Amino acid sequence: MMANTIAVNRNCLTEQRAENDTVRKVSVVSRLKENGSLLLIATMFVVGTILAISCNIPVKSVMGNYSYDVLVILIVMELFTNLIAETGIMQMLAIKLAELSKGKKRLCLMMFGGMMFMISSCLNNITAVMMILPIVFVLLKTLEVDKKYVSVFFAVILALSNTGGAASPVGDFPAIVIMTSGITSFLSYLTHAFPLFAITSVVLIAVWGMCVKKEQDDGAIRKLAVTNLKSQYKNIEIRYDVLKWLGCVFVSMLLAWSFIPQNVLPPEVIAILGYGVAMIICAVKGLRVGQRMDLKSVLTIASFLFFAEVVSETGILSMIAAFLQANIANPKLLVMVIMLITSIVAGIFSAGPAAAAMMPIVVQLCNGPLSAQSDWIAVAYAAAICAGSSLFMWSATAGFILSGKVNNAGITESDRTEVSWGVSQYLKYGFVNYAIQISIALLVMAFIL
């Protein structure tokens, strides 16, 4: 009897140990997922420092050429976006779009996609996504949606946050890098890039819109969805008295970036001045703004810039640029090859490292035989990064943030099965987004250059 009791206890202890080991493994994996971005930041700084020391490159000289201006503009534009969002205008626009679409799924996709492009072209795309998501979730929870529609909808939102960010010099990190590089001016980039990315966005919306079937019902559920949305956000107060002044400040910043030379008043100084005036306006008008920002994204960009500057100091990138120029005589073909390489790098390693790593090569080419076409080369470079950013979930700046919010929203199908949206669900849509964007960019460059 005693032996049986001991055997049972031993079995229980073994099972308990196995269960504890499983819990530890799960907790380690979850911690790695939660802190993956911090590990990436640390790795980039450590590897960059080791590379600098091993190549006898003083870290002080690396920091002397560091692109602080890029970080300043990135931070200021995110904070400025918070001020705009606090007026309630984004929520109001999203509700108006839901009303205009009458809850029709195809129209919802097309209208919210268009809104995403326009907002991302002016303001920080991550903040723009975060502002409209709660309204989108209320709408989708009431409508009868399935996994395919959710996948298509957010694939469009993700791709258009990228095209919108690339459409203007202050829309996203790669565009800011281009603006501060000196290879093109603010106005030249805006007039060349915006039409290209607007056309690309229209094509994306049209292609994915055709994948959504028209409803055959009487529209009762759709009307309920819009009514539910309006009831939940009926108390939103739009601070037009603040919004009109913030709009004037933003337009003034755009004009200053366009017409004041960078050597007279640098872009980052204009951004700080504009933000300072905007904060004074909010204080005078009594608008309390909780200024939050994602420091992880800022530190991630900072680590990419540091590593890219170290690599640039080694001379490797100049050698690659010289090799490409020596082996590809046709300037048009050379630009297209660089676009393809850049898009693949952006797809695999995300937009941040691609923009930072490939920029010295583009600058080298623009200062050489392609100097006359530097404005279009800057746009071609941005288009390649934009296409690559839409390839995988991790490639886009807002990718994992958007995925996490969607998965936590509790969107369900008609049978109450919860819808998930992540790397695997986005994969096939990402390839299509990439193919559409890079094809349009290559065709335009083949025609123009």
PDB file of C-alpha atoms in Angstrom, residues 37 66 119 147 237 294 298 320 375 379 430:
ATOM      1  CA  SER A  37      11.772  45.518 -29.969  1.00  0.00           C
ATOM      2  CA  TYR A  66      24.511  61.348 -36.770  1.00  0.00           C
ATOM      3  CA  ILE A 119      -4.154  61.370 -42.765  1.00  0.00           C
ATOM      4  CA  LYS A 147     -12.083  36.348 -41.834  1.00  0.00           C
ATOM      5  CA  GLU A 237     -17.116  67.579 -29.085  1.00  0.00           C
ATOM      6  CA  ASP A 294       5.988  55.436 -28.422  1.00  0.00           C
ATOM      7  CA  VAL A 298      11.988  56.408 -31.574  1.00  0.00           C
ATOM      8  CA  ILE A 320      28.573  49.012 -53.549  1.00  0.00           C
ATOM      9  CA  ASP A 375      14.250  64.529 -57.506  1.00  0.00           C
ATOM     10  CA  VAL A 379      10.867  59.407 -55.155  1.00  0.00           C
ATOM     11  CA  GLY A 430       1.268  41.445 -48.589  1.00  0.00           C
TER      12      GLY A 430
END
